[in-house]
Short mmCIF file of C-alpha atoms in Angstrom, two decimals:
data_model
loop_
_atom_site.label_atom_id
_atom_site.label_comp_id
_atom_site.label_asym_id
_atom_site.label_seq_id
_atom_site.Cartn_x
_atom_site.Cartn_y
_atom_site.Cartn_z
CA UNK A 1 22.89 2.69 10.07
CA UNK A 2 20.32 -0.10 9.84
CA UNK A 3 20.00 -0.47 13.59
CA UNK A 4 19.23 2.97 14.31
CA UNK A 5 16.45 3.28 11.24
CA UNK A 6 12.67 3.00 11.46
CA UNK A 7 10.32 1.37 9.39
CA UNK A 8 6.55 1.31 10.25
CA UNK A 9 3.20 1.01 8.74
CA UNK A 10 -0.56 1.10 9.74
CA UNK A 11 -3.73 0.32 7.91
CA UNK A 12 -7.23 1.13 8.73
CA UNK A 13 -10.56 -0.51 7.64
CA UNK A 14 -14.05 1.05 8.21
CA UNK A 15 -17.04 -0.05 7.28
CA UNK A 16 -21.00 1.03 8.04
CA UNK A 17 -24.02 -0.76 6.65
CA UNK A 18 -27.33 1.04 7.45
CA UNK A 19 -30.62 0.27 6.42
CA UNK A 20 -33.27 2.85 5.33
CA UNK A 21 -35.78 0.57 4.54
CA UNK A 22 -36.81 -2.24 3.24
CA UNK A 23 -36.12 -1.20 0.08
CA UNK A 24 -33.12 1.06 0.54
CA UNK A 25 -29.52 0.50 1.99
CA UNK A 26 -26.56 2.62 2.14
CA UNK A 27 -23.25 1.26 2.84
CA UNK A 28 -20.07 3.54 3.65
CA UNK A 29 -16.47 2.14 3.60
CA UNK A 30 -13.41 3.34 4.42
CA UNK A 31 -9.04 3.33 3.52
CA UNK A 32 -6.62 4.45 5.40
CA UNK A 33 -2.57 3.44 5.41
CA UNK A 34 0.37 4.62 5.74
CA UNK A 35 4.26 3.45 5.27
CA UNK A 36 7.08 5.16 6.49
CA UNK A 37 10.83 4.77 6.49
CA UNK A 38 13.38 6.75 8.36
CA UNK A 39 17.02 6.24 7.92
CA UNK A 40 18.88 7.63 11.20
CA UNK A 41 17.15 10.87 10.28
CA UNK A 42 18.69 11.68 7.50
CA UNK A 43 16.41 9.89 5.18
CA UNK A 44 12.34 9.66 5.30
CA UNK A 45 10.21 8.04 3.26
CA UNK A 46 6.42 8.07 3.23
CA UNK A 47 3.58 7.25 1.28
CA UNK A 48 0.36 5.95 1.28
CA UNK A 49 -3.44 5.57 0.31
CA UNK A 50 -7.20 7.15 1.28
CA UNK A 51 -10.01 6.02 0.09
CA UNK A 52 -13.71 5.91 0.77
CA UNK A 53 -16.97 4.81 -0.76
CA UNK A 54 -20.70 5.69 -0.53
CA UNK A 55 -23.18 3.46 -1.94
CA UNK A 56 -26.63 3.41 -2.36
CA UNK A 57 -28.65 0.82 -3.03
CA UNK A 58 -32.29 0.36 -3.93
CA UNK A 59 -34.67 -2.13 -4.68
CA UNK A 60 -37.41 -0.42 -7.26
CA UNK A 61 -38.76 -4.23 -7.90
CA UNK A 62 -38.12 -8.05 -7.51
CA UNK A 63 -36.50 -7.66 -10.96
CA UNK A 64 -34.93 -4.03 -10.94
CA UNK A 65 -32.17 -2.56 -8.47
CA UNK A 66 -29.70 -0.04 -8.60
CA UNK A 67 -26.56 1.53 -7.25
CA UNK A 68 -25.33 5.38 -6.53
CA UNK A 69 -21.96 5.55 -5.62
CA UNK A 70 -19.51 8.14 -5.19
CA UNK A 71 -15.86 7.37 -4.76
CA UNK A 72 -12.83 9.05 -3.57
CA UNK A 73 -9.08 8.49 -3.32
CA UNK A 74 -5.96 9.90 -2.57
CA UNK A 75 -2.40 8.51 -2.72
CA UNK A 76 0.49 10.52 -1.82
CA UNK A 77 4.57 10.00 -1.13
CA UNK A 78 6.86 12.13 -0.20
CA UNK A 79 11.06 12.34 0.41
CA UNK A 80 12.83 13.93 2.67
CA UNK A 81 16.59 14.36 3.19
CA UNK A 82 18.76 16.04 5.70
CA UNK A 83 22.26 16.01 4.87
CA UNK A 84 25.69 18.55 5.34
CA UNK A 85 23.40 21.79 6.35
CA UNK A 86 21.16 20.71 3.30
CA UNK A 87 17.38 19.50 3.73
CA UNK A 88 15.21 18.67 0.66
CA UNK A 89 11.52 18.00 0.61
CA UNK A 90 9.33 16.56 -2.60
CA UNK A 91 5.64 16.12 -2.46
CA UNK A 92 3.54 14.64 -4.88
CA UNK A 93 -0.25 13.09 -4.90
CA UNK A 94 -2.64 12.15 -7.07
CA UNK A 95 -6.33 12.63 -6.27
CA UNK A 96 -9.69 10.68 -7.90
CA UNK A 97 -13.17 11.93 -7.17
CA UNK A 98 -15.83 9.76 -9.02
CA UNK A 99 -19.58 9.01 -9.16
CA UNK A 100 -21.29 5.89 -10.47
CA UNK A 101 -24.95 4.62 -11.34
CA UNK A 102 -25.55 1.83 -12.41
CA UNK A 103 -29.27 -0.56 -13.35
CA UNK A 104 -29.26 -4.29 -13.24
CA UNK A 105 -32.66 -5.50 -14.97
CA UNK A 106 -33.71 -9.08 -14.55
CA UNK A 107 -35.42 -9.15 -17.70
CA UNK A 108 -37.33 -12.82 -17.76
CA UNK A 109 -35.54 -16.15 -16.84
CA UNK A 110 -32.97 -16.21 -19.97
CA UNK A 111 -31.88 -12.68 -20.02
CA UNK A 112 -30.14 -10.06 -17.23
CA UNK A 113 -29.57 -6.75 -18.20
CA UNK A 114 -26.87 -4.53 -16.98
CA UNK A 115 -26.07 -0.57 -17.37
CA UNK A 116 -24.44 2.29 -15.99
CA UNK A 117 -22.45 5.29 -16.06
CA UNK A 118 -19.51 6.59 -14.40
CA UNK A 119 -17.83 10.08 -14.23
CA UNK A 120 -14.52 10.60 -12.55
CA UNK A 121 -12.76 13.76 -12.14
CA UNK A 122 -8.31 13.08 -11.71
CA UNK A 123 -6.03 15.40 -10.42
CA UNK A 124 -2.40 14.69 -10.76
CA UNK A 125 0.14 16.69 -8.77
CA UNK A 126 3.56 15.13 -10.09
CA UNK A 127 5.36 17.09 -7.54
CA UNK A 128 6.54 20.16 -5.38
CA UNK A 129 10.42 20.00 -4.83
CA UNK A 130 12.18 22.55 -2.01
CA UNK A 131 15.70 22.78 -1.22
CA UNK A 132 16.94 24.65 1.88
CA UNK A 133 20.37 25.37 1.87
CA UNK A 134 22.33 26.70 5.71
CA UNK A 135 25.49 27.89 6.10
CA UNK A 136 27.22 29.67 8.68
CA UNK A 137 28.63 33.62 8.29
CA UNK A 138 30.22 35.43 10.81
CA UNK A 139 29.02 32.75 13.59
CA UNK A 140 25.54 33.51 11.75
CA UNK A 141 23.33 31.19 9.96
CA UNK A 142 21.95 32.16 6.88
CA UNK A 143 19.38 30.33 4.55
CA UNK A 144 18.38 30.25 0.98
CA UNK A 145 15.50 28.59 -0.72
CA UNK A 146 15.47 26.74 -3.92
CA UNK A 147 11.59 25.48 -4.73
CA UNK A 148 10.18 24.06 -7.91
CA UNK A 149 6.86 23.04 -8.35
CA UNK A 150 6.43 20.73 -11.66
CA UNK A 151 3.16 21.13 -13.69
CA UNK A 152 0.05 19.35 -12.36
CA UNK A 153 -2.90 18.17 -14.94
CA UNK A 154 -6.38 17.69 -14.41
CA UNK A 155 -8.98 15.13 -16.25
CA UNK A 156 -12.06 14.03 -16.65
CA UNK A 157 -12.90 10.10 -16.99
CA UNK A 158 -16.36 9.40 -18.50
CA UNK A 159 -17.55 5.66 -19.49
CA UNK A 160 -21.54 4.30 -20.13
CA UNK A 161 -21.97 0.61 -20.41
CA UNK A 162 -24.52 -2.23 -21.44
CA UNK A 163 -24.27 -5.90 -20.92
CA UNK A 164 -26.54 -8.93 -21.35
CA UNK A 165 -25.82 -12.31 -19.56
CA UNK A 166 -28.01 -14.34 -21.63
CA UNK A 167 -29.61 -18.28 -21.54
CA UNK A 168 -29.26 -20.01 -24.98
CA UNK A 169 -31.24 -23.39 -23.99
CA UNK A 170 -29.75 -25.72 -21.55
CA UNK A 171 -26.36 -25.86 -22.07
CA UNK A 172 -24.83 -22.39 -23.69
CA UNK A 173 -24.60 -19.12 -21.95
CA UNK A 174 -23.59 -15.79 -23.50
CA UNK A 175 -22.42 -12.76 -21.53
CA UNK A 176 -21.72 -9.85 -24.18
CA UNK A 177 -21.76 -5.97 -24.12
CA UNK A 178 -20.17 -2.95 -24.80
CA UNK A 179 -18.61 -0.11 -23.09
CA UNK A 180 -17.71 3.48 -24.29
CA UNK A 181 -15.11 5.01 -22.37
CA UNK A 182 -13.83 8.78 -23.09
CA UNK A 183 -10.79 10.52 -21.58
CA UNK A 184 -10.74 14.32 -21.64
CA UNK A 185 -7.44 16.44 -20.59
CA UNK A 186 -8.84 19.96 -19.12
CA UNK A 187 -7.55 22.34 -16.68
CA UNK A 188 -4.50 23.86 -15.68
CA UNK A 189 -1.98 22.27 -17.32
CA UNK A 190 1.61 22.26 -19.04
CA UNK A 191 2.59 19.90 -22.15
CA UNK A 192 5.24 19.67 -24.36
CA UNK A 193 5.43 18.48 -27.91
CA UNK A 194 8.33 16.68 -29.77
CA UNK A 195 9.52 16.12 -32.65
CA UNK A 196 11.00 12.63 -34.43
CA UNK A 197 14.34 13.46 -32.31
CA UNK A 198 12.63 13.92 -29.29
CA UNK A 199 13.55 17.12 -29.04
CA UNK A 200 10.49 20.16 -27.86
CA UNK A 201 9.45 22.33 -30.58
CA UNK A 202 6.11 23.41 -28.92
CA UNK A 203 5.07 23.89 -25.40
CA UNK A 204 1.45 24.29 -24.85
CA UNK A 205 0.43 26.00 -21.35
CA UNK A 206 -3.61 25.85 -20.65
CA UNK A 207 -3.94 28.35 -17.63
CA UNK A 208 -7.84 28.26 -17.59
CA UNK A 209 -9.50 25.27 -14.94
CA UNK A 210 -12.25 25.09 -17.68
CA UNK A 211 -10.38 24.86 -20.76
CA UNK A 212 -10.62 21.30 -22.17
CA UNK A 213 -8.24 20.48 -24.95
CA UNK A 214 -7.84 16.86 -25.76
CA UNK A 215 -10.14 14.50 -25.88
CA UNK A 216 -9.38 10.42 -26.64
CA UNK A 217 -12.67 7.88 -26.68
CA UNK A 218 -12.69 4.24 -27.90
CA UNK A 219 -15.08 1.40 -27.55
CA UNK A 220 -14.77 -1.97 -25.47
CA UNK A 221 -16.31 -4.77 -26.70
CA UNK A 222 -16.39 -8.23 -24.79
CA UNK A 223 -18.34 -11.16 -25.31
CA UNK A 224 -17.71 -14.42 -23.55
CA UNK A 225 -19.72 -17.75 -24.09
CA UNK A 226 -19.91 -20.99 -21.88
CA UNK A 227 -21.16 -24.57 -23.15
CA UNK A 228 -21.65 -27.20 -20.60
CA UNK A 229 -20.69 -30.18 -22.24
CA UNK A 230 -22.06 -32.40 -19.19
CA UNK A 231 -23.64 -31.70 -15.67
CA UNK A 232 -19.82 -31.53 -14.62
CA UNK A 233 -17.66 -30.04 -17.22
CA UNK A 234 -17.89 -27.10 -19.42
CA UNK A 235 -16.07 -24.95 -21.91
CA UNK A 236 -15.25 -21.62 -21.70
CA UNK A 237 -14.30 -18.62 -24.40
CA UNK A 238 -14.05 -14.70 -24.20
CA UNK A 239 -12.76 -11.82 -25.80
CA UNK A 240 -12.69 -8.19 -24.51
CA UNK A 241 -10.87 -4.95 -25.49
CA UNK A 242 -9.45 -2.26 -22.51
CA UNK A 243 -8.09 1.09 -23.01
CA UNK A 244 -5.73 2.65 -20.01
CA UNK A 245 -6.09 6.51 -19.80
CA UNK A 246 -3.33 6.49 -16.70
CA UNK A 247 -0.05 5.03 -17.58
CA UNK A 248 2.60 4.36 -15.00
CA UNK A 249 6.64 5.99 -15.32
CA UNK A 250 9.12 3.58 -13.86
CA UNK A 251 12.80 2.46 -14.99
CA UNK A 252 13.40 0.29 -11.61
CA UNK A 253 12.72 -3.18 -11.89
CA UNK A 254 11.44 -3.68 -8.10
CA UNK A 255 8.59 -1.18 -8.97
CA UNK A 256 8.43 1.85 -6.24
CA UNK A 257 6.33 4.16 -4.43
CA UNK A 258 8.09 6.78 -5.94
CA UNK A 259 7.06 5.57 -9.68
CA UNK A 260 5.08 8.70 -11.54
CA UNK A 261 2.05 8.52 -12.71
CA UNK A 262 0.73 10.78 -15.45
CA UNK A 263 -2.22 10.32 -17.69
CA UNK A 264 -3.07 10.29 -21.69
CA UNK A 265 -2.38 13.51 -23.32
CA UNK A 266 -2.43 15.14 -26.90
CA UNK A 267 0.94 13.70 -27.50
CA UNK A 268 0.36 10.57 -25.01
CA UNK A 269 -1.92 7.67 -26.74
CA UNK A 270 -4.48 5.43 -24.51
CA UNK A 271 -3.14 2.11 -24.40
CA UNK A 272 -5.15 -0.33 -25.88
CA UNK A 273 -5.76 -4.18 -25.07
CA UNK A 274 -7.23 -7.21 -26.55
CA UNK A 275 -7.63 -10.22 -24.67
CA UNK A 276 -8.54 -13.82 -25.84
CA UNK A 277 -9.28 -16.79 -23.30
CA UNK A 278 -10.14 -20.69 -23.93
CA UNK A 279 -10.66 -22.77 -20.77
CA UNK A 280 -12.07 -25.87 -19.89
CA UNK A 281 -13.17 -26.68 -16.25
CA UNK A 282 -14.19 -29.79 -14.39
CA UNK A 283 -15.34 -30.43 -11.42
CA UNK A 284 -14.94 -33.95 -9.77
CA UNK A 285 -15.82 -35.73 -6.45
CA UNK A 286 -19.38 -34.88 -6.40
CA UNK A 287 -18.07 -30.97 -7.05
CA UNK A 288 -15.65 -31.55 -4.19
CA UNK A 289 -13.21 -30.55 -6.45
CA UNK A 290 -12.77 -27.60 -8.94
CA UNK A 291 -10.42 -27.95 -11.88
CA UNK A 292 -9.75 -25.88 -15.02
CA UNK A 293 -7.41 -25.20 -17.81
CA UNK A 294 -7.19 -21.51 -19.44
CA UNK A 295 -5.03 -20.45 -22.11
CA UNK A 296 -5.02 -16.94 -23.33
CA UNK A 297 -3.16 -13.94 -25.91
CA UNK A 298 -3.42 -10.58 -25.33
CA UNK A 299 -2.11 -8.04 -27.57
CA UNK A 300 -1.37 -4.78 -26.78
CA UNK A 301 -1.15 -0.99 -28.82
CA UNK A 302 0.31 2.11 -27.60
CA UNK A 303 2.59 0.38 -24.76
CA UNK A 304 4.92 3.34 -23.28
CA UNK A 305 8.80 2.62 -22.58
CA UNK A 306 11.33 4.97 -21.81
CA UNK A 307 14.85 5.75 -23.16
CA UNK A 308 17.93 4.24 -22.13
CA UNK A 309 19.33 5.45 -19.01
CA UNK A 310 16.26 8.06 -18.95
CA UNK A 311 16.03 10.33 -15.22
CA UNK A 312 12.31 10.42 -14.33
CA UNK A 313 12.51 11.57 -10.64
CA UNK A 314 12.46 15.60 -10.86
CA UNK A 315 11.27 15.43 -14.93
CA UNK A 316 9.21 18.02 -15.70
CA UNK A 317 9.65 17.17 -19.35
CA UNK A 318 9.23 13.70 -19.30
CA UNK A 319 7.68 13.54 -22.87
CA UNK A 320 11.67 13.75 -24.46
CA UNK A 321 12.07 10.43 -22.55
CA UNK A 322 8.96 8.46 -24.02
CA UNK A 323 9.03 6.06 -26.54
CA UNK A 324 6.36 3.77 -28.07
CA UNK A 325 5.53 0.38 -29.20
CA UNK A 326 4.14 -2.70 -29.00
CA UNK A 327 3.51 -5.83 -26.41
CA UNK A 328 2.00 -8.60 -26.74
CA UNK A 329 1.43 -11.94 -23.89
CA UNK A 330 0.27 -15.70 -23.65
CA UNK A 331 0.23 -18.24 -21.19
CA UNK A 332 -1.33 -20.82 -19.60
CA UNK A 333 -3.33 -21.41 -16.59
CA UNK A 334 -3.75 -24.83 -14.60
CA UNK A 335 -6.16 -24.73 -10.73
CA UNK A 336 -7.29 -27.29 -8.89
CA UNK A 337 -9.61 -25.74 -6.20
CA UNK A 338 -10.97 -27.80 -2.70
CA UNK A 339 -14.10 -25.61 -1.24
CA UNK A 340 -15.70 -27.85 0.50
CA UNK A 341 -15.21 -29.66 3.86
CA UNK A 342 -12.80 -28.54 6.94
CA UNK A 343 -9.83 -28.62 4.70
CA UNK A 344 -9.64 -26.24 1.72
CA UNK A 345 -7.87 -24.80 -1.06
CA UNK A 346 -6.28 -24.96 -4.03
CA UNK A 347 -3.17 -25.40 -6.23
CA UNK A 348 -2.23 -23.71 -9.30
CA UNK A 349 0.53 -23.19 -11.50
CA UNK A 350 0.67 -20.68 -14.66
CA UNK A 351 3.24 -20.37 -17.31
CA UNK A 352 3.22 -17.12 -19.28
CA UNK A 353 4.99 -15.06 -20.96
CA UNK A 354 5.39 -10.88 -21.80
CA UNK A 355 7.21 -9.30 -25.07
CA UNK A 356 7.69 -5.74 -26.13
CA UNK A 357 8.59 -4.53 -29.45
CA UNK A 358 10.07 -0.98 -29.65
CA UNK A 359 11.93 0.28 -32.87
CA UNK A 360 14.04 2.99 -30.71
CA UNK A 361 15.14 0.56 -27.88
CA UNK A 362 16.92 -3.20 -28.16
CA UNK A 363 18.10 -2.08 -31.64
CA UNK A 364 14.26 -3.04 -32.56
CA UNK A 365 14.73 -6.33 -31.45
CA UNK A 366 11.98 -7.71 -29.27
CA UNK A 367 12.71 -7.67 -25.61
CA UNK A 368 11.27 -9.19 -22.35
CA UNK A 369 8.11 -7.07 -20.37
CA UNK A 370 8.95 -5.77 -16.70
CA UNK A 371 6.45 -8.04 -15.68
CA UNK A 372 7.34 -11.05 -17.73
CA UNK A 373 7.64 -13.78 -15.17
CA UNK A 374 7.24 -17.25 -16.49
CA UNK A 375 6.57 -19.39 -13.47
CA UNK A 376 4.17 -18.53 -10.93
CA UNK A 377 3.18 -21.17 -8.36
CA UNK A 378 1.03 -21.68 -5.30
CA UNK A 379 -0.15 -23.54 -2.79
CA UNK A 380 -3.10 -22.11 -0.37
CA UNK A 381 -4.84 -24.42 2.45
CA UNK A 382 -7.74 -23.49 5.34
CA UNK A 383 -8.23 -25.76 8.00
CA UNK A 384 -11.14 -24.84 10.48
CA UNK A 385 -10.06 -26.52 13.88
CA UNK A 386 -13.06 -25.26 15.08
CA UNK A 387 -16.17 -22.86 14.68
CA UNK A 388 -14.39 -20.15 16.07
CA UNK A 389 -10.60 -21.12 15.31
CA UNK A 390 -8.94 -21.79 11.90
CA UNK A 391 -5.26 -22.40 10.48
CA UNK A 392 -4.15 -21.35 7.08
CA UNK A 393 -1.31 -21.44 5.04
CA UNK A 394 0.31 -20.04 1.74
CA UNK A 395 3.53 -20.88 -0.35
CA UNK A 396 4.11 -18.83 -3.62
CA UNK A 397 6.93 -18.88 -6.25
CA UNK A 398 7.43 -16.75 -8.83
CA UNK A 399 10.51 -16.66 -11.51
CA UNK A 400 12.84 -13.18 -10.95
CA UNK A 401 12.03 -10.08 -13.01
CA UNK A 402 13.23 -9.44 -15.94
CA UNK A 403 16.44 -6.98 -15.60
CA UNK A 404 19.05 -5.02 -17.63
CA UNK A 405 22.31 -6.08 -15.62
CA UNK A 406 26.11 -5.20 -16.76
CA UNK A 407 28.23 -7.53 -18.24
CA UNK A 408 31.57 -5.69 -19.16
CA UNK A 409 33.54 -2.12 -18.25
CA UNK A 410 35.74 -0.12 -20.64
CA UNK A 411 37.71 2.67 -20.18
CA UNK A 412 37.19 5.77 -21.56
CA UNK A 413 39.57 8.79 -20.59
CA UNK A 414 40.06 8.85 -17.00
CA UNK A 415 36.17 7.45 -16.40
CA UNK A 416 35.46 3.66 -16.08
CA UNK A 417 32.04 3.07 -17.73
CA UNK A 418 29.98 0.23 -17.97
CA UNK A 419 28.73 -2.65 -20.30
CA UNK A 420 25.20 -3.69 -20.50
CA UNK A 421 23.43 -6.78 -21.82
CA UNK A 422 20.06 -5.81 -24.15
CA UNK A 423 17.53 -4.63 -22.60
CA UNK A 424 16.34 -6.94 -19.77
CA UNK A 425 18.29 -9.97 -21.09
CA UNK A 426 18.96 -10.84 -17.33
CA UNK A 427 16.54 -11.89 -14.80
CA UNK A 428 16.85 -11.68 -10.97
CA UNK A 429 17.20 -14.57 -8.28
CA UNK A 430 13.66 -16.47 -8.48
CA UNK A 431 11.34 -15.59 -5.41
CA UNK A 432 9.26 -17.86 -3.08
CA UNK A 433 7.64 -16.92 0.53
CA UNK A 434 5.79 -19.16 3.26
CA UNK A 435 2.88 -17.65 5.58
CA UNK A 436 0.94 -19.05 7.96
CA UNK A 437 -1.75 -17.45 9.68
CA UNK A 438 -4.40 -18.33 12.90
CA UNK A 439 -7.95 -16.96 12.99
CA UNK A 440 -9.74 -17.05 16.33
CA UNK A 441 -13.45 -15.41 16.33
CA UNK A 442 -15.99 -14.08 18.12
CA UNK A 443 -18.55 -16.40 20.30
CA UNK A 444 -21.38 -16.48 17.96
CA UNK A 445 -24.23 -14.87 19.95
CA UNK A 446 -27.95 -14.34 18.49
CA UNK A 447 -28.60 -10.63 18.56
CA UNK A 448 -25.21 -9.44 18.14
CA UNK A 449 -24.70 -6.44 16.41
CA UNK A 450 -20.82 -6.25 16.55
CA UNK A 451 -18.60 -9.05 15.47
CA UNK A 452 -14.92 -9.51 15.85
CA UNK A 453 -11.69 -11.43 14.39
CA UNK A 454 -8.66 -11.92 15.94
CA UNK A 455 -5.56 -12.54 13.48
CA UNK A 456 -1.53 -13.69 13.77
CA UNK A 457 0.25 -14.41 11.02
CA UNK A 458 3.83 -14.79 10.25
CA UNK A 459 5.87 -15.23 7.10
#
């Protein structure tokens, strides 16, 4: 079965810089990949990712620019299956279409100003399911039709921002701002609500593309200051707050192209995160080397689980499945960085660590993240043999992923059912991976409009 299956992918990069002026500049860039996998036909798998960019950029004054740009993506997957005179087909996608301005103001020597706003426009599409069933009458083949089409939901992203990196005499710099963000649901759309059981007592159909009705905002502070405590070392501390409008539906540990995506909604919450960081960096060798030390705790509201044992591929009511809670993180981050000289790189090693707290799942008992991964190493070095060739080469580990494995079967009746550990009380096989990679490039030429790279890498 392996031998005769097919596995491919392709990705595409474009990019066009233009100038309209001294003053003006527009720069278009460009997405496009694709994975599939095909399983002696009886199986195929695809998915993948388009996006593109616009951007406009223009130069009012020595102190004052700004940026237009307008944004657009579109990731899709679907399944197919052929199988026994049955074929089934599911589609899903979920579209962005977004435009951003934004004003960066250098106000005098001790203060930059920074502000914009940003409107995007989401349309979610969890999926279109059709069955085809043939069978044979008479010597005849005859064909029926089973298609289901689950709700799609439409939103509108809105966010305005303001942010000051400012000079506080020699040694202390202060970046701090604010950001509103808003999240409305609008549109066609299908939601259900629940009760303490998790069991629907309303359903709420909006049939109307210019109905809006639910609407979630918050604020985002962050601040962050730096103190140079000599002409080679400094001290670093922030704090910022996030809110997620888009959460992500998965109950596979490996993560998967398939996962669902849906967004906030009157019964859905915006997760909400708040980050502290301490760090201390040093650089040594004449700044030769780069060093630092960062410690952080993030907190998080809102955090979405699901149910034991809960079905999400084909769930049209996936809000009986949800359940709520808590997370919270910390670690610790260690780097030593070479960017200077022939050879470069760096090293670094962090230790962290991911908890959730759900009162419906681990009998309320806290319980490790999905991406809770305590040890995460790497080594990454650049060697440039030449002006046109260069060597490089990385080595990663990472500790397994958390996972809920069996650990015991009963009987029950004639069916043999198993016994699980809590809830991700097991951890897969720890994972490391070795690439190298050769860069040869173009003959630098003056006047040359068109540059190239040539690239082989294995791993």
């Amino acid at each position: 079965m392996v031998r005769k299956s097919k596995l491919f992918f392709y990705d595409l990069n474009a990019k066009i810089n233009v100038e309209l002026g001294s003053n003006d500049k527009l720069y278009l860039s460009g997405y496009f990949g694709r994975d599939v996998l095909d399983m002696m036909k009886m199986f195929n798998f695809e998915w993948g990712n388009n996006t593109g960019s616009l951007r406009w950029n223009h130069l009012f004054s020595p102190k004052v620019f700004s940026n237009t740009t307008i944004i657009y993506t579109d990731y899709m997957y679907q399944l197919k299956s052929e199988f026994a005179g049955t074929s089934m087909t599911w589609v899903s996608n979920m579209k962005d279409v977004g435009l951003k301005y934004d004003i960066n103001y250098y106000l005098n020597t001790n203060n930059s100003l920074q502000t914009g706003i940003q409107a995007v426009y989401h349309s979610y599409y969890p999926g279109e399911f059709d069955i085809e069933y043939r069978t044979k009458v008479e010597g005849k083949e005859k064909k029926q039709n089973v298609e289901f089409e689950f709700p799609e939901s439409h939103a509108m992203e809105y966010a305005g921002f303001l942010s000051n990196e400012q000079k506080l005499g020699e040694r202390l710099v202060a970046d701090y701002g604010v950001r509103f963000s808003g999240f409305e649901s609008r549109g066609k759309s299908t939601w259900y609500k629940t009760d303490e059981k998790h069991k629907i007592v309303d359903t709420l159909k909006y049939d109307d593309f210019g109905d809006s009705y639910n609407f979630w905002w918050g604020l985002e502070p962050r601040v962050s200051m730096r103190y140079k405590t000599t002409e080679s070392s400094s001290i670093k501390a922030a704090y910022s707050r996030t809110m997620q409008y888009v959460q992500i539906a998965s109950n596979s540990i490996g993560g998967s192209p398939l996962d669902v995506w849906f967004p906030a909604s009157p019964y859905v919450k915006p997760q909400i995160s708040d980050q502290f960081i301490l760090g201390v960096f040093k650089n040594l060798k004449e700044n030769m080397f780069e060093t630092s030390i960062e410690v952080y705790y993030k907190n998080m509201q809102n955090q979405i689980d699901f149910r034991d044992n809960a079905e999400l591929l084909l769930n049209d009511k996936i809000e009986t499945d949800l359940r709520f809670g808590k997370g919270y993180s910390y670690g610790a981050e260690f780097m030593i960085n070479k960017k200077v000289g022939k050879l470069n790189g760096w090293v670094s090693y962090t230790w962290s660590r991911a908890w959730r707290e759900f009162p419906e799942l681990n009998d309320g008992k806290r319980y490790k993240a999905p991406y809770d991964r305590p040890h995460n190493f790497s080594i990454v070095g650049n060697y440039e043999v030449s002006q046109r060739l260069s060597l490089s080469t990385m080595w990663i580990y990472l500790s397994g992923v958390p996972a809920t494995l069996p650990t015991g079967r009963y009987t029950y009746g004639n069916t043999l059912l198993p016994v699980y550990s809590d809830k991700n009380a097991s951890r897969l096989p720890d994972y490391h991976r070795l690439d190298l990679g050769i860069v040869w490039k173009c003959r630098p030429v003056e006047g040359r409009k068109y540059f190239w790279d040539l690239s082989f890498s294995v791993y």
